[in-house]
């Protein structure tokens, strides 16, 4: 039987190859230090849990909720943008609550994409940035993930040579997976370019609160006139350690927000109301928990950079996000990121995410998530050091794989 059209447009899920090796190793009794998935291990703050429990006990909260988010949650997100970015939002027309930023991106793609529409997406980047539009019938043209002159040269080439003309640009800073950060001048140039060429901008700002250099990442909506062309997606998953709660937001341009809200009204009834109430408490509550989480991730980053470097696996120090984007050691680079990641599980009991899962330009890298404590990170470094000390023997056994590639 032939595959369905939308399924045919999706490549095999490369992370699954590593997951199978990881599952087999665990079944055999191995203690795998899992630095692969960006799944926060920190607990959700107590005051958020308490609000959830309180809301569950109230009558009628078990009923269908509101697809675009309850009014109190949308007001809380608008207030957060006002405090954090100095951006004024109308909670009724410029804010939609989503089931995480991933769902928001996918449904926005459904809302604005006609078959064959071209979207400009960074490579490497978080998979939904490209595949949300591919599933909606769109076409992806890649641009660099690094902000800078080459990025804008690539945008110019894409607009000049794409038929039909692109409809949107996707940005993601702090970047998942590369951890790069953009400044407000970059966003000014993006907004200027978008207006010049009649494009929308979809900005992913999921890691806005995890930064380590004292410089909070900006929002594209801080740029004067950005509201004319841009929508930004955020999430409570990382900021408040609420990944399984599935609460995110799209904010910005009223036309795009209205389109997203209309699509969502056909697809879901919104998150469980007590979850939305608790999410409102998170946004309206104290920032101590955000600062504490940021410090924990910073200590883990410093521990990883130091211990992995001494183990012979240099890891560039990320300025933001909960990830490090590490070049595969030269001896193993010819294997590619999937085979190297599988080797790390088999030989060092350490799991990372293969870079090719974020686009073909990521195949010389692996993404390492800061989702284990400092003790476990040092343990991972010791295991990797032992693995690298036997690199020649290991490579001798996997040469056929490298040749096949």
Coordinates of C-alpha atoms in Angstrom, one line a residue:
X1 CA 0.0 0.0 0.0
X2 CA 1.2 3.5 -0.8
X3 CA 1.7 5.9 2.1
X4 CA -0.6 8.8 2.7
X5 CA 0.4 12.1 1.1
X6 CA 1.2 13.9 4.3
X7 CA 3.2 10.9 5.7
X8 CA 5.2 10.7 2.5
X9 CA 6.4 14.2 3.0
X10 CA 8.0 13.3 6.4
X11 CA 11.4 11.6 6.5
X12 CA 12.1 8.8 8.9
X13 CA 12.3 10.1 12.5
X14 CA 16.1 10.0 13.0
X15 CA 15.9 10.3 16.7
X16 CA 14.1 6.9 16.8
X17 CA 17.2 5.2 15.7
X18 CA 19.1 6.4 18.8
X19 CA 16.0 5.7 21.0
X20 CA 16.0 2.1 19.9
X21 CA 19.7 1.7 20.9
X22 CA 19.0 3.5 24.1
X23 CA 16.0 1.2 24.9
X24 CA 18.0 -1.9 24.2
X25 CA 20.9 -0.8 26.4
X26 CA 18.5 -0.1 29.3
X27 CA 16.8 -3.4 28.8
X28 CA 20.3 -5.0 29.2
X29 CA 20.8 -3.1 32.5
X30 CA 22.8 -0.1 31.4
X31 CA 22.5 3.1 33.3
X32 CA 22.0 5.6 30.5
X33 CA 22.7 9.3 31.2
X34 CA 20.1 10.8 28.9
X35 CA 21.2 14.2 27.6
X36 CA 19.2 13.8 24.4
X37 CA 15.6 15.1 24.7
X38 CA 15.1 18.7 26.0
X39 CA 12.8 17.4 28.7
X40 CA 13.3 19.6 31.9
X41 CA 13.9 17.5 35.0
X42 CA 13.3 20.4 37.5
X43 CA 10.1 20.3 39.5
X44 CA 7.2 22.6 38.7
X45 CA 7.2 25.3 41.4
X46 CA 5.0 24.6 44.4
X47 CA 2.7 27.7 44.0
X48 CA 1.8 26.6 40.5
X49 CA 1.0 23.1 41.6
X50 CA -1.1 24.4 44.5
X51 CA -3.1 26.6 42.1
X52 CA -3.8 23.6 39.9
X53 CA -5.1 21.6 42.9
X54 CA -7.2 24.4 44.1
X55 CA -8.8 24.9 40.6
X56 CA -9.5 21.2 40.2
X57 CA -11.7 21.3 43.4
X58 CA -13.9 24.1 42.0
X59 CA -17.2 23.2 40.3
X60 CA -17.5 23.3 36.5
X61 CA -13.7 23.3 35.8
X62 CA -14.1 19.8 34.3
X63 CA -16.1 21.2 31.4
X64 CA -14.9 22.1 27.9
X65 CA -12.6 25.1 28.1
X66 CA -11.9 27.9 25.6
X67 CA -9.9 27.1 22.5
X68 CA -8.0 30.4 22.4
X69 CA -7.4 30.4 26.2
X70 CA -9.4 31.6 29.1
X71 CA -9.5 35.4 29.4
X72 CA -7.4 35.4 32.6
X73 CA -4.6 33.5 30.9
X74 CA -4.5 35.7 27.9
X75 CA -4.4 38.8 30.2
X76 CA -1.6 37.2 32.2
X77 CA 0.4 36.7 29.0
X78 CA -0.2 40.2 27.9
X79 CA 0.9 41.5 31.3
X80 CA 4.1 39.4 31.1
X81 CA 5.0 40.9 27.7
X82 CA 4.5 44.3 29.1
X83 CA 6.8 43.7 32.1
X84 CA 9.5 41.7 30.3
X85 CA 9.6 43.4 26.9
X86 CA 7.7 46.6 27.2
X87 CA 5.4 45.4 24.5
X88 CA 1.7 46.2 24.8
X89 CA -0.7 43.5 23.7
X90 CA -4.5 43.3 23.4
X91 CA -5.4 40.0 25.1
X92 CA -8.5 39.7 23.1
X93 CA -7.1 40.2 19.6
X94 CA -3.3 39.7 19.9
X95 CA -3.0 36.7 22.2
X96 CA -3.9 33.0 21.7
X97 CA -3.1 30.2 24.2
X98 CA -1.8 27.1 22.5
X99 CA -1.1 23.5 23.6
X100 CA 2.6 24.3 23.7
X101 CA 4.5 26.3 21.1
X102 CA 4.9 23.2 18.9
X103 CA 1.2 22.9 18.4
X104 CA 1.0 26.6 17.9
X105 CA 3.5 26.4 15.0
X106 CA 1.8 23.4 13.4
X107 CA -1.6 25.0 13.5
X108 CA -0.3 28.4 12.3
X109 CA 1.1 26.5 9.3
X110 CA -2.3 25.0 8.7
X111 CA -3.9 28.4 8.9
X112 CA -1.7 30.4 6.5
X113 CA -0.2 27.8 4.0
X114 CA -1.6 27.1 0.6
X115 CA -0.2 24.1 -1.4
X116 CA 3.2 25.1 -2.8
X117 CA 3.7 28.2 -0.6
X118 CA 7.4 28.8 0.2
X119 CA 8.5 29.4 3.8
X120 CA 12.1 30.4 4.8
X121 CA 13.3 28.3 7.7
X122 CA 16.7 28.0 9.4
X123 CA 18.8 24.9 9.0
X124 CA 19.5 23.4 11.5
X125 CA 16.4 24.2 13.5
X126 CA 13.7 22.6 15.6
X127 CA 11.9 20.1 13.3
X128 CA 8.4 21.6 13.6
X129 CA 9.6 24.8 12.1
X130 CA 10.0 23.0 8.7
X131 CA 7.7 20.0 9.0
X132 CA 4.7 21.9 10.2
X133 CA 4.6 23.7 6.9
X134 CA 5.5 20.6 4.9
X135 CA 2.5 18.7 6.4
X136 CA 0.4 21.7 5.4
X137 CA 1.5 21.4 1.8
X138 CA 4.2 24.1 1.9
X139 CA 7.7 24.1 0.5
X140 CA 10.8 24.9 2.7
X141 CA 13.7 26.9 1.6
X142 CA 16.6 26.9 4.1
X143 CA 18.5 29.8 5.3
X144 CA 21.5 29.8 7.8
X145 CA 20.7 29.4 11.5
X146 CA 23.4 32.0 12.5
X147 CA 22.3 35.6 12.5
X148 CA 24.6 37.8 10.5
X149 CA 25.4 39.1 7.0
X150 CA 25.2 35.6 5.3
X151 CA 21.7 35.2 6.8
X152 CA 20.4 38.2 5.0
X153 CA 22.2 37.3 1.8
X154 CA 20.4 34.0 1.9
X155 CA 17.1 35.8 2.4
X156 CA 17.8 37.9 -0.6
X157 CA 18.6 34.9 -2.8
X158 CA 15.5 33.1 -1.6
X159 CA 13.2 35.9 -2.4
X160 CA 14.8 36.5 -5.8
X161 CA 14.8 32.8 -6.9
X162 CA 11.7 31.3 -5.2
X163 CA 8.6 30.8 -7.3
X164 CA 6.1 31.5 -5.9
X165 CA 7.5 34.3 -3.7
X166 CA 7.9 33.2 0.0
X167 CA 5.1 34.0 2.4
X168 CA 7.0 33.8 5.7
X169 CA 10.3 33.8 7.6
X170 CA 10.8 31.6 10.7
X171 CA 13.3 32.7 13.3
X172 CA 14.3 30.9 16.5
X173 CA 16.6 32.7 19.0
X174 CA 17.8 31.6 21.5
X175 CA 18.2 28.8 18.9
X176 CA 17.1 25.2 19.3
X177 CA 19.5 23.4 18.6
X178 CA 22.4 25.8 18.2
X179 CA 21.9 28.0 21.3
X180 CA 22.8 31.1 19.3
X181 CA 21.2 34.4 20.4
X182 CA 20.0 37.3 18.3
X183 CA 20.0 41.0 19.3
X184 CA 17.4 43.7 18.7
X185 CA 19.4 45.1 15.7
X186 CA 19.0 41.7 14.0
X187 CA 15.3 41.8 14.5
X188 CA 15.1 45.3 13.2
X189 CA 16.7 44.1 10.0
X190 CA 14.4 41.1 9.8
X191 CA 11.3 43.3 10.2
X192 CA 12.6 45.8 7.6
X193 CA 13.2 42.9 5.2
X194 CA 9.8 41.4 5.8
X195 CA 8.0 44.7 5.2
X196 CA 10.1 45.3 2.0
X197 CA 9.1 41.9 0.6
X198 CA 5.6 41.5 2.0
X199 CA 6.5 38.6 4.3
X200 CA 5.3 37.5 7.7
X201 CA 7.7 36.6 10.5
X202 CA 7.1 33.7 12.9
X203 CA 9.4 34.0 15.8
X204 CA 10.1 31.1 18.3
X205 CA 11.1 32.5 21.7
X206 CA 10.6 29.4 23.8
X207 CA 14.0 29.9 25.6
X208 CA 13.6 33.6 26.4
X209 CA 14.2 33.1 30.2
X210 CA 17.2 30.7 30.0
X211 CA 20.2 32.9 29.4
X212 CA 23.6 33.1 31.2
X213 CA 25.4 36.3 30.2
X214 CA 23.1 38.8 32.0
X215 CA 21.6 40.0 28.7
X216 CA 17.9 38.9 28.4
X217 CA 17.1 37.8 24.8
X218 CA 14.8 40.4 23.2
X219 CA 11.4 39.9 21.5
X220 CA 11.0 40.7 17.9
X221 CA 7.8 42.6 18.9
X222 CA 10.0 45.2 20.6
X223 CA 10.9 46.5 17.1
X224 CA 8.7 49.4 16.1
X225 CA 6.3 48.2 13.5
X226 CA 6.9 44.5 14.1
X227 CA 3.3 44.0 15.0
X228 CA 2.4 44.6 11.4
X229 CA 4.2 41.5 10.2
X230 CA 5.2 39.3 13.2
X231 CA 3.8 36.7 15.5
X232 CA 5.9 35.2 18.4
X233 CA 5.5 31.8 20.0
X234 CA 6.5 31.2 23.6
X235 CA 6.0 28.4 26.1
X236 CA 5.9 27.7 29.8
X237 CA 7.6 24.4 29.4
X238 CA 11.1 25.5 30.0
X239 CA 10.5 28.8 31.9
X240 CA 8.5 27.2 34.7
X241 CA 9.4 23.5 34.2
X242 CA 6.0 22.6 32.9
X243 CA 6.7 20.6 29.7
X244 CA 3.9 18.0 30.2
X245 CA 1.3 20.7 31.0
X246 CA 1.4 21.8 27.3
X247 CA 0.8 25.5 27.7
X248 CA 2.2 28.0 25.2
X249 CA 1.2 31.2 23.4
X250 CA 1.1 32.9 20.0
X251 CA 1.1 36.7 20.3
X252 CA 1.4 39.6 17.8
X253 CA -0.2 40.4 14.4
X254 CA -4.0 40.4 14.7
X255 CA -4.6 38.9 11.3
X256 CA -2.3 36.0 12.0
X257 CA -3.7 35.5 15.5
X258 CA -7.2 35.5 14.2
X259 CA -6.3 32.9 11.6
X260 CA -4.7 30.7 14.2
X261 CA -7.7 31.1 16.6
X262 CA -10.1 30.1 13.8
X263 CA -8.2 26.9 12.9
X264 CA -7.9 26.0 16.6
X265 CA -11.6 26.5 17.1
X266 CA -12.2 23.5 14.8
X267 CA -9.4 21.3 16.3
X268 CA -9.5 21.7 20.1
X269 CA -11.3 23.1 23.1
X270 CA -8.1 24.4 24.7
X271 CA -6.1 23.0 27.7
X272 CA -7.9 21.6 30.8
X273 CA -9.2 24.7 32.6
X274 CA -7.3 24.1 35.9
X275 CA -4.1 23.9 33.9
X276 CA -4.9 27.3 32.4
X277 CA -5.7 28.7 35.8
X278 CA -2.4 27.4 37.2
X279 CA -0.6 28.8 34.1
X280 CA -2.1 32.2 34.9
X281 CA -0.7 31.9 38.4
X282 CA 2.7 31.1 37.0
X283 CA 2.8 34.2 34.8
X284 CA 1.3 36.5 37.5
X285 CA 3.5 35.1 40.3
X286 CA 7.0 35.7 41.6
X287 CA 10.0 35.4 39.4
X288 CA 12.2 33.7 42.0
X289 CA 11.6 30.3 40.5
X290 CA 12.7 31.5 37.0
X291 CA 15.9 32.9 38.5
X292 CA 16.6 29.8 40.4
X293 CA 16.1 27.5 37.4
X294 CA 18.3 29.8 35.3
X295 CA 21.1 29.5 37.9
X296 CA 20.8 25.7 37.9
X297 CA 21.1 25.5 34.2
X298 CA 24.1 27.8 34.3
X299 CA 25.9 25.6 36.8
X300 CA 25.1 22.6 34.6
X301 CA 26.4 24.4 31.6
X302 CA 29.6 25.3 33.3
X303 CA 30.1 21.8 34.6
X304 CA 29.5 20.3 31.1
X305 CA 31.8 22.6 29.3
X306 CA 34.6 22.0 31.9
X307 CA 34.2 18.2 32.4
X308 CA 33.6 17.4 28.7
X309 CA 36.5 19.6 27.6
X310 CA 38.8 17.8 30.0
X311 CA 37.5 14.5 28.7
X312 CA 38.6 15.3 25.2
X313 CA 35.2 16.4 23.9
X314 CA 35.2 20.2 23.6
X315 CA 31.7 21.7 24.0
X316 CA 31.3 25.4 23.0
X317 CA 29.7 27.3 26.0
X318 CA 26.1 28.3 25.1
X319 CA 25.0 31.9 26.0
X320 CA 21.4 30.8 26.3
X321 CA 18.9 27.9 26.1
X322 CA 19.1 24.5 27.8
X323 CA 21.3 23.0 25.1
X324 CA 24.9 22.9 23.9
X325 CA 25.6 22.4 20.2
X326 CA 28.8 20.4 20.0
X327 CA 31.0 19.5 17.0
X328 CA 31.5 15.7 16.8
X329 CA 35.2 14.9 17.6
X330 CA 37.2 14.9 14.4
X331 CA 38.0 11.2 14.5
X332 CA 34.3 10.3 14.4
X333 CA 33.0 13.0 12.2
X334 CA 32.9 10.9 9.0
X335 CA 30.4 8.5 10.7
X336 CA 27.7 11.2 10.9
X337 CA 25.7 12.3 13.9
X338 CA 23.4 9.3 14.1
X339 CA 26.1 6.7 14.2
X340 CA 28.2 8.7 16.6
X341 CA 25.2 9.2 18.9
X342 CA 24.5 5.4 18.8
X343 CA 28.1 4.8 19.7
X344 CA 27.9 7.1 22.6
X345 CA 25.0 5.1 24.0
X346 CA 26.6 1.7 23.3
X347 CA 30.1 2.5 24.5
X348 CA 29.6 5.3 27.0
X349 CA 26.0 4.9 28.2
X350 CA 25.4 8.6 27.3
X351 CA 22.5 9.7 25.0
X352 CA 22.6 12.9 23.0
X353 CA 20.5 14.1 20.0
X354 CA 22.0 13.6 16.5
X355 CA 22.4 16.9 14.8
X356 CA 21.0 15.7 11.5
X357 CA 17.6 15.5 13.2
X358 CA 17.5 19.3 13.0
X359 CA 18.5 19.5 9.3
X360 CA 21.2 18.2 7.0
X361 CA 23.5 21.1 8.0
X362 CA 23.6 19.7 11.5
X363 CA 25.1 16.4 10.7
X364 CA 28.6 17.3 12.1
X365 CA 27.1 18.1 15.5
X366 CA 25.2 16.7 18.4
X367 CA 22.8 18.5 20.7
X368 CA 23.4 18.0 24.4
X369 CA 20.6 18.9 26.8
X370 CA 21.2 20.2 30.3
X371 CA 18.6 17.9 31.8
X372 CA 20.8 15.9 34.3
X373 CA 22.3 17.2 37.6
X374 CA 26.0 18.2 37.9
X375 CA 27.0 14.8 39.3
X376 CA 25.5 12.9 36.4
X377 CA 27.1 15.3 33.9
X378 CA 30.5 14.6 35.4
X379 CA 29.7 10.9 35.3
X380 CA 28.9 11.2 31.6
X381 CA 32.2 13.1 31.0
X382 CA 34.1 10.3 32.6
X383 CA 32.4 7.7 30.5
X384 CA 33.0 9.7 27.4
X385 CA 36.7 10.1 28.3
X386 CA 37.0 6.3 28.6
X387 CA 35.2 5.8 25.2
X388 CA 37.5 8.4 23.5
X389 CA 40.6 6.7 24.8
X390 CA 39.6 3.6 22.8
X391 CA 38.7 5.6 19.7
X392 CA 41.1 3.9 17.4
X393 CA 39.8 0.4 18.3
X394 CA 36.2 1.6 18.0
X395 CA 36.7 3.2 14.6
X396 CA 38.4 0.1 13.3
X397 CA 35.2 -1.8 14.1
X398 CA 32.9 0.7 12.5
X399 CA 34.9 1.6 9.3
X400 CA 32.4 -0.2 7.1
X401 CA 29.7 2.1 8.4
X402 CA 31.7 5.2 7.5
X403 CA 32.5 3.8 4.1
X404 CA 28.8 3.1 3.4
X405 CA 28.0 6.6 4.4

